CSV table of N, CA and C in Angstrom, one decimal:
chain,number,residue,atom,x,y,z
A,1,VAL,N,-3.3,-17.6,-5.7
A,1,VAL,CA,-2.1,-16.4,-5.8
A,1,VAL,C,-2.2,-15.3,-5.3
A,2,GLN,N,-0.9,-14.9,-4.6
A,2,GLN,CA,-1.1,-14.0,-4.2
A,2,GLN,C,-0.1,-12.3,-4.2
A,3,LEU,N,-0.3,-11.3,-3.4
A,3,LEU,CA,0.5,-10.2,-3.6
A,3,LEU,C,1.5,-10.5,-2.1
A,4,GLN,N,2.9,-10.9,-2.5
A,4,GLN,CA,3.5,-10.7,-1.2
A,4,GLN,C,4.1,-8.7,-0.1
A,5,ALA,N,3.4,-9.2,1.2
A,5,ALA,CA,3.9,-8.0,1.4
A,5,ALA,C,4.8,-8.0,2.2
A,6,SER,N,5.8,-7.4,2.3
A,6,SER,CA,6.6,-7.6,3.3
A,6,SER,C,7.0,-5.9,4.3
A,7,GLY,N,8.3,-6.4,5.8
A,7,GLY,CA,8.8,-5.5,6.3
A,7,GLY,C,8.5,-5.2,7.0
A,8,GLY,N,7.3,-4.7,7.2
A,8,GLY,CA,5.8,-4.5,9.1
A,8,GLY,C,7.6,-5.1,10.3
A,9,GLY,N,7.6,-4.4,11.0
A,9,GLY,CA,8.4,-4.3,12.2
A,9,GLY,C,7.3,-3.4,13.5
A,10,SER,N,8.2,-3.6,14.2
A,10,SER,CA,8.0,-1.9,15.6
A,10,SER,C,9.6,-1.9,15.6
A,11,VAL,N,8.9,-0.6,15.8
A,11,VAL,CA,8.9,0.8,16.2
A,11,VAL,C,9.2,1.7,16.5
A,12,GLN,N,9.7,2.6,17.4
A,12,GLN,CA,9.5,3.7,18.6
A,12,GLN,C,8.9,5.2,17.7
A,13,ALA,N,7.9,5.8,18.1
A,13,ALA,CA,7.4,7.0,17.2
A,13,ALA,C,8.2,8.1,16.8
A,14,GLY,N,8.3,8.4,15.7
A,14,GLY,CA,9.1,8.7,14.6
A,14,GLY,C,9.7,8.5,14.2
A,15,GLY,N,10.4,7.0,14.3
A,15,GLY,CA,10.7,5.6,13.4
A,15,GLY,C,10.3,5.9,11.8
A,16,SER,N,10.9,4.4,11.3
A,16,SER,CA,10.8,4.5,9.6
A,16,SER,C,10.8,3.6,9.7
A,17,LEU,N,9.8,2.8,8.7
A,17,LEU,CA,9.9,2.0,8.1
A,17,LEU,C,9.6,2.0,6.6
A,18,ARG,N,9.9,1.1,5.5
A,18,ARG,CA,9.5,0.7,4.6
A,18,ARG,C,9.4,-0.6,4.1
A,19,LEU,N,7.9,-0.3,3.2
A,19,LEU,CA,7.2,-1.9,3.6
A,19,LEU,C,7.4,-2.1,1.5
A,20,SER,N,7.5,-3.1,1.1
A,20,SER,CA,8.0,-4.1,-0.2
A,20,SER,C,6.0,-4.5,0.3
A,21,CYS,N,6.4,-5.0,-1.5
A,21,CYS,CA,4.7,-5.4,-2.0
A,21,CYS,C,5.4,-6.4,-3.5
A,22,LEU,N,6.0,-6.9,-2.7
A,22,LEU,CA,6.1,-7.9,-5.2
A,22,LEU,C,4.6,-8.1,-5.8
A,23,ALA,N,4.5,-7.9,-7.1
A,23,ALA,CA,3.6,-8.4,-7.7
A,23,ALA,C,4.4,-8.0,-9.6
A,24,PRO,N,4.8,-9.8,-9.2
A,24,PRO,CA,5.4,-9.8,-10.6
A,24,PRO,C,3.9,-9.6,-11.4
A,25,ARG,N,5.3,-9.0,-12.7
A,25,ARG,CA,3.8,-8.6,-14.2
A,25,ARG,C,3.7,-9.8,-14.6
A,26,ARG,N,4.4,-11.0,-14.4
A,26,ARG,CA,4.2,-12.2,-14.9
A,26,ARG,C,2.8,-13.0,-15.0
A,27,LEU,N,2.7,-12.3,-13.0
A,27,LEU,CA,0.8,-13.6,-12.7
A,27,LEU,C,0.2,-12.6,-12.5
A,28,PHE,N,0.4,-11.2,-12.2
A,28,PHE,CA,-0.5,-10.1,-12.6
A,28,PHE,C,-0.4,-8.7,-13.2
A,29,ASN,N,-1.2,-8.5,-13.8
A,29,ASN,CA,-0.9,-7.6,-15.3
A,29,ASN,C,-2.1,-6.6,-14.7
A,30,MET,N,-1.2,-6.0,-13.5
A,30,MET,CA,-2.1,-4.5,-12.8
A,30,MET,C,-0.6,-3.5,-13.5
A,31,ASN,N,-2.2,-2.8,-13.7
A,31,ASN,CA,-1.5,-1.2,-13.5
A,31,ASN,C,-1.7,0.1,-12.5
A,32,PHE,N,-2.5,-1.3,-11.3
A,32,PHE,CA,-2.5,0.3,-10.4
A,32,PHE,C,-2.5,-0.6,-9.3
A,33,LEU,N,-1.5,-0.2,-8.1
A,33,LEU,CA,-1.5,-0.6,-7.2
A,33,LEU,C,-1.7,0.2,-5.8
A,34,ALA,N,-2.1,0.0,-4.4
A,34,ALA,CA,-3.1,0.5,-3.6
A,34,ALA,C,-2.0,0.1,-1.9
A,35,TRP,N,-1.8,0.7,-1.0
A,35,TRP,CA,-1.6,0.3,0.0
A,35,TRP,C,-2.4,0.9,1.4
A,36,PHE,N,-3.2,-0.6,1.8
A,36,PHE,CA,-4.3,-0.6,3.0
A,36,PHE,C,-3.5,-0.9,4.1
A,37,ARG,N,-4.9,0.1,5.2
A,37,ARG,CA,-4.2,-0.1,6.1
A,37,ARG,C,-5.3,-1.2,7.5
A,38,GLN,N,-5.3,-1.8,8.6
A,38,GLN,CA,-6.6,-1.9,9.5
A,38,GLN,C,-5.7,-2.6,11.0
A,39,ALA,N,-6.4,-1.4,12.0
A,39,ALA,CA,-6.6,-1.3,12.8
A,39,ALA,C,-6.8,-2.1,13.8
A,40,SER,N,-6.3,-3.0,15.1
A,40,SER,CA,-7.0,-4.3,15.3
A,40,SER,C,-8.1,-3.6,15.8
A,41,GLY,N,-9.4,-3.8,15.9
A,41,GLY,CA,-11.2,-3.0,15.9
A,41,GLY,C,-11.5,-3.1,15.3
A,42,LYS,N,-11.3,-1.9,14.0
A,42,LYS,CA,-11.2,-1.1,13.3
A,42,LYS,C,-11.3,-1.4,12.2
A,43,GLU,N,-11.9,-0.9,10.7
A,43,GLU,CA,-12.2,-1.1,9.7
A,43,GLU,C,-10.8,-1.2,9.0
A,44,ARG,N,-10.5,-1.9,7.6
A,44,ARG,CA,-9.7,-1.7,7.2
A,44,ARG,C,-10.1,-0.2,5.9
A,45,GLU,N,-8.6,0.5,5.9
A,45,GLU,CA,-9.1,2.2,5.3
A,45,GLU,C,-7.4,2.2,4.6
A,46,PHE,N,-8.2,3.1,3.5
A,46,PHE,CA,-6.9,3.4,2.1
A,46,PHE,C,-5.8,4.3,3.1
A,47,VAL,N,-4.7,3.9,2.3
A,47,VAL,CA,-2.9,5.0,2.8
A,47,VAL,C,-3.0,5.1,2.1
A,48,ALA,N,-2.3,4.8,0.4
A,48,ALA,CA,-1.9,5.3,-0.2
A,48,ALA,C,-2.4,4.1,-1.8
A,49,SER,N,-1.1,5.2,-3.4
A,49,SER,CA,-2.4,4.4,-4.5
A,49,SER,C,-0.9,5.5,-5.8
A,50,ILE,N,-0.8,4.5,-6.1
A,50,ILE,CA,-0.2,4.7,-7.9
A,50,ILE,C,-0.2,3.9,-8.6
A,51,TYR,N,0.0,4.6,-10.5
A,51,TYR,CA,0.1,3.6,-11.3
A,51,TYR,C,1.1,2.6,-11.2
A,52,TRP,N,1.8,1.7,-12.5
A,52,TRP,CA,2.9,0.9,-12.2
A,52,TRP,C,4.2,2.0,-13.0
A,53,ASN,N,3.2,2.7,-13.8
A,53,ASN,CA,3.9,3.9,-14.6
A,53,ASN,C,4.7,5.0,-13.5
A,54,GLY,N,4.1,4.8,-12.6
A,54,GLY,CA,4.9,5.3,-10.9
A,54,GLY,C,4.2,7.1,-11.6
A,55,GLY,N,3.0,7.1,-12.0
A,55,GLY,CA,2.1,8.4,-12.0
A,55,GLY,C,0.9,8.3,-11.0
A,56,SER,N,0.3,9.9,-10.7
A,56,SER,CA,-0.5,9.9,-9.6
A,56,SER,C,-0.3,9.3,-8.5
A,57,PRO,N,0.5,9.4,-8.0
A,57,PRO,CA,0.3,8.6,-6.4
A,57,PRO,C,-0.9,9.7,-5.6
A,58,SER,N,-1.4,8.5,-4.6
A,58,SER,CA,-2.0,9.9,-4.0
A,58,SER,C,-2.2,9.0,-2.4
A,59,TYR,N,-2.5,10.3,-1.5
A,59,TYR,CA,-2.4,9.4,0.3
A,59,TYR,C,-3.8,10.2,1.3
A,60,ALA,N,-3.9,9.1,2.0
A,60,ALA,CA,-5.1,9.3,2.9
A,60,ALA,C,-4.8,10.7,3.6
A,61,ASP,N,-5.4,11.6,4.0
A,61,ASP,CA,-5.0,12.9,4.5
A,61,ASP,C,-3.8,12.8,5.9
A,62,SER,N,-4.3,11.5,6.4
A,62,SER,CA,-2.9,11.0,7.9
A,62,SER,C,-2.0,10.9,8.0
A,63,VAL,N,-1.4,10.8,6.7
A,63,VAL,CA,-0.3,9.9,6.2
A,63,VAL,C,0.4,10.9,5.8
A,64,LYS,N,0.1,11.8,4.4
A,64,LYS,CA,0.7,13.2,3.9
A,64,LYS,C,1.7,13.6,4.5
A,65,GLY,N,2.5,13.5,3.5
A,65,GLY,CA,3.9,14.4,4.1
A,65,GLY,C,4.8,13.7,4.5
A,66,ARG,N,4.8,12.6,5.4
A,66,ARG,CA,5.0,11.0,6.3
A,66,ARG,C,5.7,10.1,5.1
A,67,PHE,N,4.2,10.1,4.6
A,67,PHE,CA,4.5,8.6,3.8
A,67,PHE,C,4.5,8.5,2.4
A,68,THR,N,5.4,7.7,1.5
A,68,THR,CA,6.0,7.8,0.1
A,68,THR,C,5.5,6.9,-1.0
A,69,ILE,N,4.7,6.4,-1.7
A,69,ILE,CA,4.6,5.3,-2.1
A,69,ILE,C,5.6,6.1,-3.4
A,70,SER,N,5.8,4.5,-4.1
A,70,SER,CA,6.9,4.8,-5.1
A,70,SER,C,6.8,3.1,-5.6
A,71,ARG,N,7.5,2.6,-6.7
A,71,ARG,CA,7.7,1.4,-7.4
A,71,ARG,C,8.9,0.7,-7.9
A,72,ASP,N,9.5,0.2,-8.3
A,72,ASP,CA,10.8,-0.1,-8.9
A,72,ASP,C,10.2,-1.3,-10.1
A,73,ASN,N,9.8,-0.8,-11.4
A,73,ASN,CA,9.1,-2.1,-12.0
A,73,ASN,C,10.5,-3.0,-12.8
A,74,ALA,N,11.4,-2.8,-12.3
A,74,ALA,CA,12.6,-3.7,-12.6
A,74,ALA,C,12.9,-4.9,-11.6
A,75,LYS,N,12.0,-4.6,-10.4
A,75,LYS,CA,12.0,-5.1,-9.3
A,75,LYS,C,10.7,-6.2,-8.9
A,76,ASP,N,10.1,-5.4,-10.1
A,76,ASP,CA,7.8,-5.5,-9.8
A,76,ASP,C,7.2,-5.1,-8.4
A,77,THR,N,8.2,-4.4,-8.0
A,77,THR,CA,7.9,-4.1,-6.8
A,77,THR,C,7.5,-2.5,-6.5
A,78,VAL,N,6.4,-2.3,-5.3
A,78,VAL,CA,6.2,-1.5,-5.0
A,78,VAL,C,6.4,-1.0,-3.0
A,79,TYR,N,6.9,-0.3,-3.0
A,79,TYR,CA,7.4,0.0,-1.9
A,79,TYR,C,5.9,1.2,-1.1
A,80,LEU,N,6.5,1.0,0.1
A,80,LEU,CA,5.6,2.2,1.0
A,80,LEU,C,6.7,2.9,1.6
A,81,GLN,N,7.1,3.5,1.8
A,81,GLN,CA,8.1,4.2,2.7
A,81,GLN,C,7.3,5.5,4.0
A,82,MET,N,7.6,5.0,5.1
A,82,MET,CA,6.9,5.2,6.1
A,82,MET,C,8.3,5.9,7.2
A,83,ASN,N,7.2,7.4,7.2
A,83,ASN,CA,8.5,8.4,8.2
A,83,ASN,C,8.0,8.7,9.6
A,84,ASP,N,8.4,9.4,10.3
A,84,ASP,CA,8.2,10.0,11.5
A,84,ASP,C,6.4,9.3,12.0
A,85,LEU,N,6.5,8.0,12.5
A,85,LEU,CA,5.4,7.2,12.6
A,85,LEU,C,5.5,7.2,13.4
A,86,LYS,N,3.9,7.4,14.0
A,86,LYS,CA,2.8,7.2,14.8
A,86,LYS,C,2.3,5.8,15.9
A,87,PRO,N,2.1,6.1,17.0
A,87,PRO,CA,1.6,4.7,17.6
A,87,PRO,C,0.2,4.8,16.9
A,88,GLU,N,-0.4,5.4,16.1
A,88,GLU,CA,-2.0,5.9,15.4
A,88,GLU,C,-1.5,5.3,14.2
A,89,ASP,N,-0.4,4.4,13.6
A,89,ASP,CA,-0.4,4.2,12.6
A,89,ASP,C,0.3,2.8,13.1
A,90,THR,N,-0.1,1.9,13.8
A,90,THR,CA,0.2,0.8,14.3
A,90,THR,C,-1.6,0.2,13.3
A,91,ALA,N,-0.9,-1.0,12.9
A,91,ALA,CA,-1.9,-1.3,11.9
A,91,ALA,C,-1.1,-2.9,11.6
A,92,VAL,N,-1.8,-3.3,10.5
A,92,VAL,CA,-1.6,-4.3,9.5
A,92,VAL,C,-2.3,-3.8,8.3
A,93,TYR,N,-0.7,-3.6,7.3
A,93,TYR,CA,-0.7,-3.0,6.2
A,93,TYR,C,-1.0,-3.9,4.8
A,94,PHE,N,-1.6,-3.5,4.3
A,94,PHE,CA,-1.8,-4.6,2.7
A,94,PHE,C,-2.0,-4.3,1.4
A,95,CYS,N,-1.3,-5.1,0.9
A,95,CYS,CA,-0.9,-4.2,-0.7
A,95,CYS,C,-2.1,-4.6,-1.3
A,96,ALA,N,-2.3,-3.7,-2.2
A,96,ALA,CA,-3.4,-4.6,-3.7
A,96,ALA,C,-3.6,-4.0,-4.7
A,97,GLY,N,-4.2,-4.8,-5.9
A,97,GLY,CA,-4.2,-4.5,-7.0
A,97,GLY,C,-5.1,-4.5,-7.8
A,98,ARG,N,-5.2,-3.5,-8.8
A,98,ARG,CA,-6.2,-4.1,-10.7
A,98,ARG,C,-5.2,-4.0,-11.6
A,99,VAL,N,-6.0,-4.3,-12.7
A,99,VAL,CA,-5.8,-4.3,-14.1
A,99,VAL,C,-6.2,-2.1,-14.8
A,100,ASN,N,-7.7,-2.0,-14.5
A,100,ASN,CA,-7.5,-1.0,-15.2
A,100,ASN,C,-7.4,0.1,-14.1
A,101,ARG,N,-7.3,0.7,-14.7
A,101,ARG,CA,-7.8,3.0,-13.9
A,101,ARG,C,-8.5,2.4,-12.8
A,102,LEU,N,-8.0,3.7,-12.4
A,102,LEU,CA,-9.0,3.7,-11.0
A,102,LEU,C,-9.3,5.7,-10.8
A,103,ALA,N,-10.5,6.0,-10.6
A,103,ALA,CA,-10.6,7.1,-10.6
A,103,ALA,C,-10.6,7.7,-9.0
A,104,LEU,N,-10.4,9.4,-9.2
A,104,LEU,CA,-10.0,9.4,-7.7
A,104,LEU,C,-11.1,9.8,-6.7
A,105,SER,N,-11.6,9.5,-7.3
A,105,SER,CA,-12.5,8.8,-6.1
A,105,SER,C,-13.1,7.9,-5.3
A,106,ALA,N,-12.7,6.6,-6.2
A,106,ALA,CA,-12.8,5.5,-6.2
A,106,ALA,C,-12.1,4.6,-5.7
A,107,ARG,N,-10.3,5.3,-5.5
A,107,ARG,CA,-9.0,5.1,-4.7
A,107,ARG,C,-9.8,4.1,-3.7
A,108,ALA,N,-9.9,4.8,-2.8
A,108,ALA,CA,-9.8,4.1,-1.1
A,108,ALA,C,-11.2,2.8,-0.8
A,109,ASP,N,-12.1,2.5,-2.0
A,109,ASP,CA,-12.9,2.0,-1.8
A,109,ASP,C,-11.8,0.2,-2.3
A,110,GLN,N,-11.8,-1.1,-1.1
A,110,GLN,CA,-11.4,-1.6,-1.0
A,110,GLN,C,-12.5,-2.7,-2.3
A,111,ARG,N,-13.1,-2.3,-2.5
A,111,ARG,CA,-14.1,-3.3,-3.6
A,111,ARG,C,-13.8,-3.0,-5.0
A,112,GLN,N,-12.4,-2.2,-5.6
A,112,GLN,CA,-12.3,-1.5,-6.4
A,112,GLN,C,-10.9,-2.4,-6.6
A,113,TYR,N,-10.3,-3.5,-6.3
A,113,TYR,CA,-9.0,-3.9,-6.0
A,113,TYR,C,-9.0,-5.8,-6.0
A,114,PRO,N,-9.0,-6.6,-6.8
A,114,PRO,CA,-9.0,-8.3,-6.8
A,114,PRO,C,-8.1,-8.4,-6.2
A,115,TRP,N,-6.5,-8.0,-6.2
A,115,TRP,CA,-6.0,-8.6,-5.6
A,115,TRP,C,-5.3,-8.3,-4.1
A,116,TRP,N,-4.7,-8.9,-3.7
A,116,TRP,CA,-4.7,-8.4,-2.0
A,116,TRP,C,-3.6,-9.2,-2.0
A,117,GLY,N,-2.5,-8.6,-1.1
A,117,GLY,CA,-1.3,-9.4,-0.1
A,117,GLY,C,-1.6,-10.0,1.2
A,118,GLN,N,-0.9,-10.6,2.3
A,118,GLN,CA,-1.4,-11.1,2.2
A,118,GLN,C,-1.2,-10.5,4.4
A,119,GLY,N,-0.5,-9.1,4.1
A,119,GLY,CA,-0.7,-8.3,5.3
A,119,GLY,C,0.8,-8.6,5.6
A,120,THR,N,1.0,-7.8,5.8
A,120,THR,CA,2.4,-7.1,7.5
A,120,THR,C,2.6,-6.1,8.4
A,121,LEU,N,2.8,-6.5,9.5
A,121,LEU,CA,2.4,-6.3,11.1
A,121,LEU,C,3.5,-5.2,11.4
A,122,VAL,N,2.2,-3.3,10.9
A,122,VAL,CA,3.1,-2.3,11.8
A,122,VAL,C,2.8,-2.1,13.5
A,123,THR,N,4.0,-2.2,14.5
A,123,THR,CA,3.3,-1.4,15.4
A,123,THR,C,4.0,-0.1,15.7
A,124,VAL,N,4.2,0.5,16.5
A,124,VAL,CA,4.8,1.6,16.9
A,124,VAL,C,4.3,2.4,18.2
A,125,SER,N,5.1,1.9,19.2
A,125,SER,CA,5.2,2.6,20.0
A,125,SER,C,5.6,3.7,21.0
A,126,SER,N,5.2,4.5,21.8
A,126,SER,CA,5.1,5.8,22.1
A,126,SER,C,6.1,6.0,23.3
């Protein structure tokens, strides 16, 4: 069973996309979710994270001020609103989750997340 990520696509630089990650609470007793991304030929990197209660959102420096992570508990969905997209944002985006709380210093460590989605491709052209 996987998380279900969607919403990727192709946009021009400066455009926006909203990614969604469906994580039904009846299947995944998660309290903490995150988005990672992996560009072609590069390692997977942390993008943003949030608690299911909406607390403590955190972001990679490269996306601060442009991306916003949020959640809708009624829909069991976490979102990543991406604005002012740049060609360097081109990547496959993955959502990931875990049950327990996670220290700020550990949120970028993908080994801390046992559940992952299948990835959704975002392509930003210049």
